[in-house]
mmCIF file of C-alpha atoms in Angstrom:
data_model
loop_
_atom_site.group_PDB
_atom_site.id
_atom_site.type_symbol
_atom_site.label_atom_id
_atom_site.label_comp_id
_atom_site.label_asym_id
_atom_site.label_seq_id
_atom_site.Cartn_x
_atom_site.Cartn_y
_atom_site.Cartn_z
ATOM 1 C CA MET A 1 34.155 6.291 18.733
ATOM 2 C CA SER A 2 37.030 7.291 16.392
ATOM 3 C CA ASP A 3 36.025 7.821 13.002
ATOM 4 C CA ASN A 4 39.013 5.811 11.740
ATOM 5 C CA LYS A 5 38.067 2.511 13.120
ATOM 6 C CA THR A 6 35.518 -0.161 12.102
ATOM 7 C CA TYR A 7 32.444 -0.043 14.255
ATOM 8 C CA GLN A 8 31.540 -3.243 16.007
ATOM 9 C CA GLY A 9 28.149 -2.730 17.717
ATOM 10 C CA ASN A 10 25.379 -5.112 18.492
ATOM 11 C CA THR A 11 22.081 -4.997 16.476
ATOM 12 C CA ALA A 12 20.214 -2.593 18.720
ATOM 13 C CA SER A 13 23.128 0.003 18.583
ATOM 14 C CA THR A 14 23.246 -0.396 14.913
ATOM 15 C CA PHE A 15 19.575 0.358 14.736
ATOM 16 C CA GLN A 16 19.982 3.372 16.867
ATOM 17 C CA LEU A 17 22.883 4.732 14.848
ATOM 18 C CA ILE A 18 21.282 4.381 11.578
ATOM 19 C CA SER A 19 18.070 5.653 12.533
ATOM 20 C CA ASP A 20 19.840 8.792 14.093
ATOM 21 C CA GLN A 21 21.583 9.348 10.801
ATOM 22 C CA ALA A 22 18.316 9.240 8.864
ATOM 23 C CA ILE A 23 16.535 11.590 11.235
ATOM 24 C CA ALA A 24 19.438 14.005 10.951
ATOM 25 C CA LEU A 25 19.283 14.016 7.014
ATOM 26 C CA LEU A 26 15.436 14.314 6.988
ATOM 27 C CA GLU A 27 15.532 17.277 9.307
ATOM 28 C CA LYS A 28 18.166 18.963 7.071
ATOM 29 C CA GLY A 29 15.950 18.120 3.973
ATOM 30 C CA ILE A 30 18.794 16.047 2.516
ATOM 31 C CA VAL A 31 17.149 12.707 1.951
ATOM 32 C CA SER A 32 14.249 13.201 -0.485
ATOM 33 C CA SER A 33 12.245 10.884 -2.617
ATOM 34 C CA GLN A 34 12.745 13.240 -5.495
ATOM 35 C CA GLN A 35 16.445 13.419 -5.133
ATOM 36 C CA SER A 36 18.450 12.318 -8.247
ATOM 37 C CA TRP A 37 21.343 9.819 -8.639
ATOM 38 C CA ASN A 38 24.952 10.720 -8.960
ATOM 39 C CA PRO A 39 25.817 10.791 -12.843
ATOM 40 C CA TYR A 40 28.508 8.128 -11.908
ATOM 41 C CA GLY A 41 26.010 5.665 -10.835
ATOM 42 C CA LEU A 42 25.285 3.925 -7.659
ATOM 43 C CA PRO A 43 27.798 4.359 -4.658
ATOM 44 C CA ARG A 44 30.585 1.627 -4.752
ATOM 45 C CA ASN A 45 33.620 0.628 -2.758
ATOM 46 C CA ILE A 46 36.679 1.886 -4.688
ATOM 47 C CA SER A 47 38.891 -0.902 -3.347
ATOM 48 C CA SER A 48 36.411 -3.884 -3.847
ATOM 49 C CA SER A 49 34.340 -2.576 -6.498
ATOM 50 C CA TYR A 50 31.283 -3.537 -4.369
ATOM 51 C CA VAL A 51 28.158 -1.768 -5.247
ATOM 52 C CA TYR A 52 26.253 -0.573 -2.234
ATOM 53 C CA SER A 53 22.561 -1.414 -2.143
ATOM 54 C CA GLU A 54 19.305 -0.377 -0.742
ATOM 55 C CA TRP A 55 19.384 2.003 2.226
ATOM 56 C CA ASN A 56 23.305 2.164 2.166
ATOM 57 C CA ALA A 57 22.948 3.096 -1.590
ATOM 58 C CA VAL A 58 20.331 5.926 -0.826
ATOM 59 C CA PHE A 59 22.256 7.008 2.113
ATOM 60 C CA LEU A 60 25.733 7.445 0.476
ATOM 61 C CA ASN A 61 24.159 8.933 -2.605
ATOM 62 C CA SER A 62 22.534 11.595 -0.467
ATOM 63 C CA ILE A 63 25.950 12.306 1.127
ATOM 64 C CA THR A 64 27.715 12.486 -2.209
ATOM 65 C CA LEU A 65 25.286 15.171 -3.640
ATOM 66 C CA THR A 66 25.141 17.006 -0.426
ATOM 67 C CA ASN A 67 28.653 17.294 0.064
ATOM 68 C CA LYS A 68 29.394 17.869 -3.637
ATOM 69 C CA TYR A 69 31.804 14.944 -3.763
ATOM 70 C CA LYS A 70 32.988 14.463 -7.292
ATOM 71 C CA THR A 71 32.131 10.720 -7.222
ATOM 72 C CA PRO A 72 30.154 8.235 -5.219
ATOM 73 C CA LEU A 73 33.244 6.245 -4.463
ATOM 74 C CA PHE A 74 33.924 5.088 -0.869
ATOM 75 C CA LEU A 75 36.368 3.069 1.101
ATOM 76 C CA THR A 76 37.377 2.268 4.689
ATOM 77 C CA PHE A 77 40.222 3.696 6.772
ATOM 78 C CA LYS A 78 42.033 0.388 6.314
ATOM 79 C CA GLN A 79 41.489 0.113 2.673
ATOM 80 C CA ALA A 80 42.854 3.881 2.246
ATOM 81 C CA THR A 81 46.084 2.669 3.996
ATOM 82 C CA GLU A 82 46.375 -0.535 1.892
ATOM 83 C CA MET A 83 46.076 1.616 -1.323
ATOM 84 C CA GLY A 84 48.992 3.694 -0.238
ATOM 85 C CA GLY A 85 47.238 6.773 1.196
ATOM 86 C CA HIS A 86 45.230 8.100 4.147
ATOM 87 C CA ILE A 87 42.102 9.825 5.289
ATOM 88 C CA ARG A 88 42.670 13.595 5.669
ATOM 89 C CA ARG A 89 42.984 14.589 9.299
ATOM 90 C CA GLY A 90 39.476 15.817 10.701
ATOM 91 C CA GLU A 91 37.475 14.060 8.150
ATOM 92 C CA LYS A 92 34.304 12.367 9.408
ATOM 93 C CA GLY A 93 33.179 8.949 8.199
ATOM 94 C CA TYR A 94 29.799 7.684 7.279
ATOM 95 C CA PRO A 95 28.106 4.562 8.772
ATOM 96 C CA VAL A 96 27.293 1.487 6.325
ATOM 97 C CA ALA A 97 25.232 -1.238 7.726
ATOM 98 C CA PHE A 98 25.607 -4.973 7.043
ATOM 99 C CA TRP A 99 24.068 -8.134 8.302
ATOM 100 C CA GLN A 100 26.435 -10.843 9.597
ATOM 101 C CA LYS A 101 26.010 -14.503 10.600
ATOM 102 C CA ILE A 102 27.461 -15.461 13.952
ATOM 103 C CA ASP A 103 27.955 -19.155 14.910
ATOM 104 C CA ASN A 104 27.943 -20.078 18.542
ATOM 105 C CA LYS A 105 28.933 -23.239 20.163
ATOM 106 C CA TYR A 106 26.833 -24.600 22.951
ATOM 107 C CA ARG A 107 27.254 -27.666 25.094
ATOM 108 C CA SER A 108 24.818 -30.056 26.698
ATOM 109 C CA VAL A 109 26.238 -31.493 30.045
ATOM 110 C CA GLY A 110 25.033 -34.838 31.245
ATOM 111 C CA ALA A 111 24.026 -35.965 34.849
ATOM 112 C CA ALA A 112 27.464 -37.051 35.818
ATOM 113 C CA GLY A 113 28.980 -33.827 34.419
ATOM 114 C CA GLU A 114 30.121 -35.003 31.179
ATOM 115 C CA ILE A 115 29.799 -33.388 27.880
ATOM 116 C CA ASP A 116 26.745 -34.716 26.294
ATOM 117 C CA THR A 117 26.557 -33.154 22.929
ATOM 118 C CA VAL A 118 28.133 -29.973 21.272
ATOM 119 C CA TYR A 119 26.001 -28.091 18.732
ATOM 120 C CA ASN A 120 26.281 -24.927 16.724
ATOM 121 C CA ARG A 121 23.550 -22.207 16.669
ATOM 122 C CA SER A 122 23.697 -19.564 14.033
ATOM 123 C CA ARG A 123 22.147 -16.039 14.504
ATOM 124 C CA MET A 124 22.219 -12.786 12.370
ATOM 125 C CA ILE A 125 23.410 -9.544 13.849
ATOM 126 C CA CYS A 126 23.347 -6.158 12.243
ATOM 127 C CA THR A 127 26.470 -4.029 12.632
ATOM 128 C CA THR A 128 28.097 -1.150 10.964
ATOM 129 C CA TYR A 129 31.455 -0.137 9.500
ATOM 130 C CA TRP A 130 32.645 3.345 8.542
ATOM 131 C CA VAL A 131 33.498 4.649 5.071
ATOM 132 C CA PHE A 132 34.859 7.917 3.746
ATOM 133 C CA ASN A 133 34.507 9.249 0.141
ATOM 134 C CA ILE A 134 37.655 9.267 -1.975
ATOM 135 C CA ASP A 135 37.525 13.056 -1.852
ATOM 136 C CA GLN A 136 38.287 12.893 1.836
ATOM 137 C CA THR A 137 41.630 11.004 1.100
ATOM 138 C CA GLU A 138 45.169 12.037 0.014
ATOM 139 C CA ASN A 139 47.725 10.247 -2.075
ATOM 140 C CA ILE A 140 45.500 7.528 -3.520
ATOM 141 C CA ALA A 141 45.879 6.815 -7.368
ATOM 142 C CA PHE A 142 42.804 5.635 -9.038
ATOM 143 C CA ASP A 143 41.168 5.667 -12.332
ATOM 144 C CA MET A 144 38.422 8.350 -12.551
ATOM 145 C CA PRO A 145 35.313 6.711 -13.619
ATOM 146 C CA ILE A 146 33.267 7.683 -16.744
ATOM 147 C CA PRO A 147 29.933 9.329 -16.093
ATOM 148 C CA ALA A 148 27.170 7.286 -17.544
ATOM 149 C CA ARG A 149 25.780 8.299 -20.859
ATOM 150 C CA GLN A 150 22.317 9.941 -20.611
ATOM 151 C CA LYS A 151 19.953 7.367 -22.142
ATOM 152 C CA THR A 152 17.440 8.436 -24.797
ATOM 153 C CA ILE A 153 13.750 8.329 -23.863
ATOM 154 C CA SER A 154 13.601 5.210 -26.105
ATOM 155 C CA GLU A 155 16.461 3.477 -24.355
ATOM 156 C CA LYS A 156 15.009 4.280 -20.960
ATOM 157 C CA ASN A 157 11.540 2.940 -22.119
ATOM 158 C CA GLU A 158 12.960 -0.285 -23.370
ATOM 159 C CA SER A 159 15.101 -0.809 -20.168
ATOM 160 C CA CYS A 160 11.818 -0.475 -18.049
ATOM 161 C CA GLN A 161 9.840 -2.815 -20.285
ATOM 162 C CA ARG A 162 12.673 -5.460 -20.251
ATOM 163 C CA LEU A 163 12.562 -5.254 -16.444
ATOM 164 C CA LEU A 164 8.832 -5.966 -16.403
ATOM 165 C CA ASP A 165 8.902 -8.596 -19.077
ATOM 166 C CA GLY A 166 11.678 -10.480 -17.183
ATOM 167 C CA MET A 167 9.978 -10.412 -13.778
ATOM 168 C CA THR A 168 8.903 -13.925 -12.526
ATOM 169 C CA ASN A 169 5.123 -14.249 -11.892
ATOM 170 C CA CYS A 170 4.757 -10.392 -12.646
ATOM 171 C CA PRO A 171 1.079 -9.421 -11.686
ATOM 172 C CA PRO A 172 -1.309 -8.314 -14.505
ATOM 173 C CA ILE A 173 -1.017 -4.597 -15.376
ATOM 174 C CA ARG A 174 -4.344 -3.032 -16.310
ATOM 175 C CA GLN A 175 -3.993 0.264 -18.020
ATOM 176 C CA GLY A 176 -6.476 3.032 -18.576
ATOM 177 C CA THR A 177 -7.881 3.244 -15.075
ATOM 178 C CA ASP A 178 -8.597 6.337 -13.088
ATOM 179 C CA MET A 179 -5.900 5.762 -10.513
ATOM 180 C CA THR A 180 -2.532 3.850 -9.912
ATOM 181 C CA ALA A 181 -2.619 1.175 -7.296
ATOM 182 C CA TYR A 182 -1.907 -2.400 -6.411
ATOM 183 C CA VAL A 183 -4.876 -4.548 -5.558
ATOM 184 C CA PRO A 184 -3.482 -7.441 -3.431
ATOM 185 C CA SER A 185 -6.739 -9.280 -2.996
ATOM 186 C CA LEU A 186 -6.919 -9.707 -6.750
ATOM 187 C CA ASP A 187 -3.224 -9.444 -7.377
ATOM 188 C CA PHE A 188 -3.347 -6.966 -10.106
ATOM 189 C CA ILE A 189 -1.933 -3.575 -10.729
ATOM 190 C CA LYS A 190 -3.940 -0.824 -12.141
ATOM 191 C CA ILE A 191 -2.470 2.398 -13.653
ATOM 192 C CA ARG A 192 -3.481 5.389 -15.678
ATOM 193 C CA ASP A 193 -2.823 5.619 -19.411
ATOM 194 C CA ILE A 194 0.785 6.543 -19.928
ATOM 195 C CA ASP A 195 -0.021 9.766 -21.826
ATOM 196 C CA THR A 196 -1.741 11.084 -18.748
ATOM 197 C CA PHE A 197 1.686 11.287 -16.859
ATOM 198 C CA GLU A 198 4.161 14.218 -17.168
ATOM 199 C CA SER A 199 6.660 11.994 -18.886
ATOM 200 C CA THR A 200 7.390 8.325 -19.423
ATOM 201 C CA ASP A 201 9.820 8.451 -16.408
ATOM 202 C CA HIS A 202 6.954 9.617 -14.245
ATOM 203 C CA TYR A 203 4.828 6.736 -15.573
ATOM 204 C CA TYR A 204 7.407 4.096 -14.707
ATOM 205 C CA SER A 205 8.288 5.645 -11.358
ATOM 206 C CA HIS A 206 4.594 5.156 -10.342
ATOM 207 C CA LEU A 207 4.584 1.782 -12.029
ATOM 208 C CA PHE A 208 7.568 0.580 -10.024
ATOM 209 C CA HIS A 209 6.145 1.998 -6.884
ATOM 210 C CA VAL A 210 3.110 -0.448 -6.949
ATOM 211 C CA LEU A 211 5.124 -3.121 -8.465
ATOM 212 C CA ALA A 212 7.209 -3.132 -5.290
ATOM 213 C CA PHE A 213 4.068 -3.680 -3.255
ATOM 214 C CA SER A 214 3.051 -6.626 -5.422
ATOM 215 C CA THR A 215 6.302 -8.627 -4.255
ATOM 216 C CA GLY A 216 4.788 -9.014 -0.824
ATOM 217 C CA HIS A 217 1.844 -11.049 -2.250
ATOM 218 C CA HIS A 218 1.843 -14.720 -0.939
ATOM 219 C CA SER A 219 2.534 -16.091 -4.220
ATOM 220 C CA ARG A 220 5.804 -14.200 -4.186
ATOM 221 C CA LEU A 221 7.849 -13.345 -1.106
ATOM 222 C CA ASN A 222 4.766 -13.349 1.250
ATOM 223 C CA ARG A 223 5.352 -10.362 3.425
ATOM 224 C CA LYS A 224 3.258 -10.365 6.503
ATOM 225 C CA ASP A 225 2.479 -6.749 6.616
ATOM 226 C CA LEU A 226 0.850 -7.003 3.019
ATOM 227 C CA THR A 227 -0.843 -10.533 3.310
ATOM 228 C CA ASP A 228 -2.521 -9.619 6.518
ATOM 229 C CA ASN A 229 -4.053 -6.473 4.925
ATOM 230 C CA GLU A 230 -4.833 -7.431 1.558
ATOM 231 C CA ASP A 231 -8.087 -5.681 1.560
ATOM 232 C CA PHE A 232 -6.166 -2.585 2.595
ATOM 233 C CA LYS A 233 -8.875 -1.846 5.306
ATOM 234 C CA GLN A 234 -5.950 -0.700 7.534
ATOM 235 C CA PRO A 235 -3.308 1.787 6.583
ATOM 236 C CA VAL A 236 -0.075 0.463 4.757
ATOM 237 C CA THR A 237 2.461 -0.065 7.520
ATOM 238 C CA ALA A 238 5.512 2.214 7.726
ATOM 239 C CA LYS A 239 7.943 -0.725 7.016
ATOM 240 C CA GLU A 240 5.860 -1.827 3.852
ATOM 241 C CA ALA A 241 5.759 1.893 2.695
ATOM 242 C CA LEU A 242 9.525 2.322 3.145
ATOM 243 C CA THR A 243 10.254 -0.927 1.391
ATOM 244 C CA ALA A 244 8.230 0.161 -1.552
ATOM 245 C CA GLU A 245 10.293 3.606 -1.567
ATOM 246 C CA ILE A 246 13.489 1.984 -1.623
ATOM 247 C CA VAL A 247 12.606 -0.593 -4.184
ATOM 248 C CA THR A 248 11.441 2.297 -6.454
ATOM 249 C CA ALA A 249 14.478 4.214 -5.937
ATOM 250 C CA MET A 250 16.612 1.252 -6.836
ATOM 251 C CA LEU A 251 14.701 0.151 -9.909
ATOM 252 C CA CYS A 252 14.765 3.815 -11.177
ATOM 253 C CA ALA A 253 18.654 3.909 -10.663
ATOM 254 C CA ILE A 254 19.013 0.433 -12.336
ATOM 255 C CA THR A 255 16.935 1.513 -15.489
ATOM 256 C CA GLY A 256 18.216 5.055 -15.657
ATOM 257 C CA ILE A 257 15.079 6.799 -15.309
ATOM 258 C CA VAL A 258 14.340 10.069 -13.007
ATOM 259 C CA LEU A 259 12.579 9.199 -9.979
ATOM 260 C CA HIS A 260 9.112 10.872 -9.477
ATOM 261 C CA PRO A 261 7.573 10.287 -5.917
ATOM 262 C CA ALA A 262 4.161 8.935 -5.763
ATOM 263 C CA ALA A 263 1.597 11.142 -4.278
ATOM 264 C CA ASN A 264 1.132 9.691 -0.616
ATOM 265 C CA ILE A 265 1.823 10.579 2.867
ATOM 266 C CA SER A 266 5.118 8.647 3.033
ATOM 267 C CA ASN A 267 6.632 11.587 1.003
ATOM 268 C CA ASP A 268 6.183 13.808 4.198
ATOM 269 C CA PRO A 269 9.561 13.932 6.115
ATOM 270 C CA GLY A 270 7.490 14.360 9.336
ATOM 271 C CA TYR A 271 5.771 10.990 8.632
ATOM 272 C CA TRP A 272 9.202 9.175 8.408
ATOM 273 C CA ARG A 273 10.738 11.150 11.354
ATOM 274 C CA THR A 274 7.787 9.949 13.526
ATOM 275 C CA HIS A 275 7.954 6.230 12.503
ATOM 276 C CA ILE A 276 11.809 5.982 12.472
ATOM 277 C CA LYS A 277 11.801 7.394 16.107
ATOM 278 C CA GLU A 278 9.280 4.832 17.234
ATOM 279 C CA ASP A 279 10.929 1.858 15.706
ATOM 280 C CA LYS A 280 14.712 2.000 15.373
ATOM 281 C CA SER A 281 14.689 -1.090 13.386
ATOM 282 C CA LEU A 282 12.583 0.278 10.557
ATOM 283 C CA ILE A 283 15.078 1.342 8.148
ATOM 284 C CA LEU A 284 17.225 -1.667 8.067
ATOM 285 C CA LYS A 285 14.260 -4.246 8.220
ATOM 286 C CA ALA A 286 12.578 -2.218 5.256
ATOM 287 C CA SER A 287 15.992 -2.390 3.488
ATOM 288 C CA SER A 288 16.337 -6.195 3.937
ATOM 289 C CA GLN A 289 12.833 -6.563 2.500
ATOM 290 C CA ALA A 290 13.617 -4.209 -0.278
ATOM 291 C CA ARG A 291 16.693 -6.063 -1.278
ATOM 292 C CA ALA A 292 14.713 -9.224 -1.575
ATOM 293 C CA ALA A 293 12.104 -7.483 -3.633
ATOM 294 C CA VAL A 294 14.522 -6.064 -6.079
ATOM 295 C CA ASP A 295 16.198 -9.578 -6.423
ATOM 296 C CA TYR A 296 12.661 -11.029 -6.974
ATOM 297 C CA ILE A 297 11.687 -8.456 -9.661
ATOM 298 C CA LEU A 298 15.210 -8.914 -11.503
ATOM 299 C CA SER A 299 14.718 -12.713 -11.252
ATOM 300 C CA ALA A 300 17.982 -12.790 -9.412
ATOM 301 C CA LYS A 301 19.012 -15.345 -6.796
ATOM 302 C CA PRO A 302 17.270 -14.587 -3.525
ATOM 303 C CA TYR A 303 19.208 -12.521 -1.090
ATOM 304 C CA ASP A 304 20.903 -14.602 1.627
ATOM 305 C CA HIS A 305 22.190 -12.679 4.565
ATOM 306 C CA SER A 306 24.496 -15.533 5.345
ATOM 307 C CA SER A 307 26.288 -15.373 2.170
ATOM 308 C CA THR A 308 26.003 -11.682 0.958
ATOM 309 C CA SER A 309 26.324 -8.345 2.917
ATOM 310 C CA ASP A 310 27.155 -4.776 2.178
ATOM 311 C CA GLN A 311 30.698 -5.457 3.390
ATOM 312 C CA PRO A 312 33.713 -4.796 1.337
ATOM 313 C CA SER A 313 36.970 -6.597 1.623
ATOM 314 C CA GLY A 314 39.350 -5.006 4.267
ATOM 315 C CA VAL A 315 36.652 -4.626 7.065
ATOM 316 C CA ALA A 316 37.149 -6.527 10.238
ATOM 317 C CA THR A 317 34.394 -8.839 11.315
ATOM 318 C CA ALA A 318 33.184 -9.784 14.766
ATOM 319 C CA SER A 319 34.213 -13.254 16.060
#
């Protein structure tokens, strides 16, 4: 496939593509739960100002830091042309996944061969398009963004607390326990005293991690992987674990705190390589769950694949 064209693949091929990219980054040690965010904030599309989310945000942030791009600003080949510039020869693009609603018309034929009824049936497909960092382009004029001001500890703590206070149906948080965990059978969070952590960033990172699991409770988003295992007699599924990892990363980015990974097996790159190879849909399905969880925590409108996607303007869509 040429890197200067929008990729139009089916859902299975998209799962394969994203999984291959994730495994390649893991094997190079590029994607890490301890990785920081670019000082210019979350990756976004420079043409549409669209802010990428969930896996796309984590992936493009990793690409930005690894390749030492100045900013996390991306655009498609077509958008570069529309902005009066072009992608430099030999540059490689990066895949960004999105869900798209497809409407198909079906006909019901009667006994005499006449068309009895015509009806529509919608389905969701996952596909990708390719983006390039602005550093890979030439002759494009743009305003250099201003790096985010480093928040004070007090400001970061206030931001984290506002997030918790604003969450609808937030589970009770019991402090002063000997460990940090979410207890789904009783629907509460337990966490050590804040002064037992290395920093307040460390404390809120762990709190956000268990808060992510709580969104799967039947009184919230009712995620089957969590509700079917409320007593935690079985290990947490890889999809549920990855959902929590992505949610934690996004909440840390939103509140401006440094991400400190929870001490569990999901921080082992080998764990993720194994599960991603076994289930090609893992990343994007967990990413979809993570987006719904972040929206719930922020009390935002629930994510609707049919109305919102990680697709900026200027990208061709399948018909």
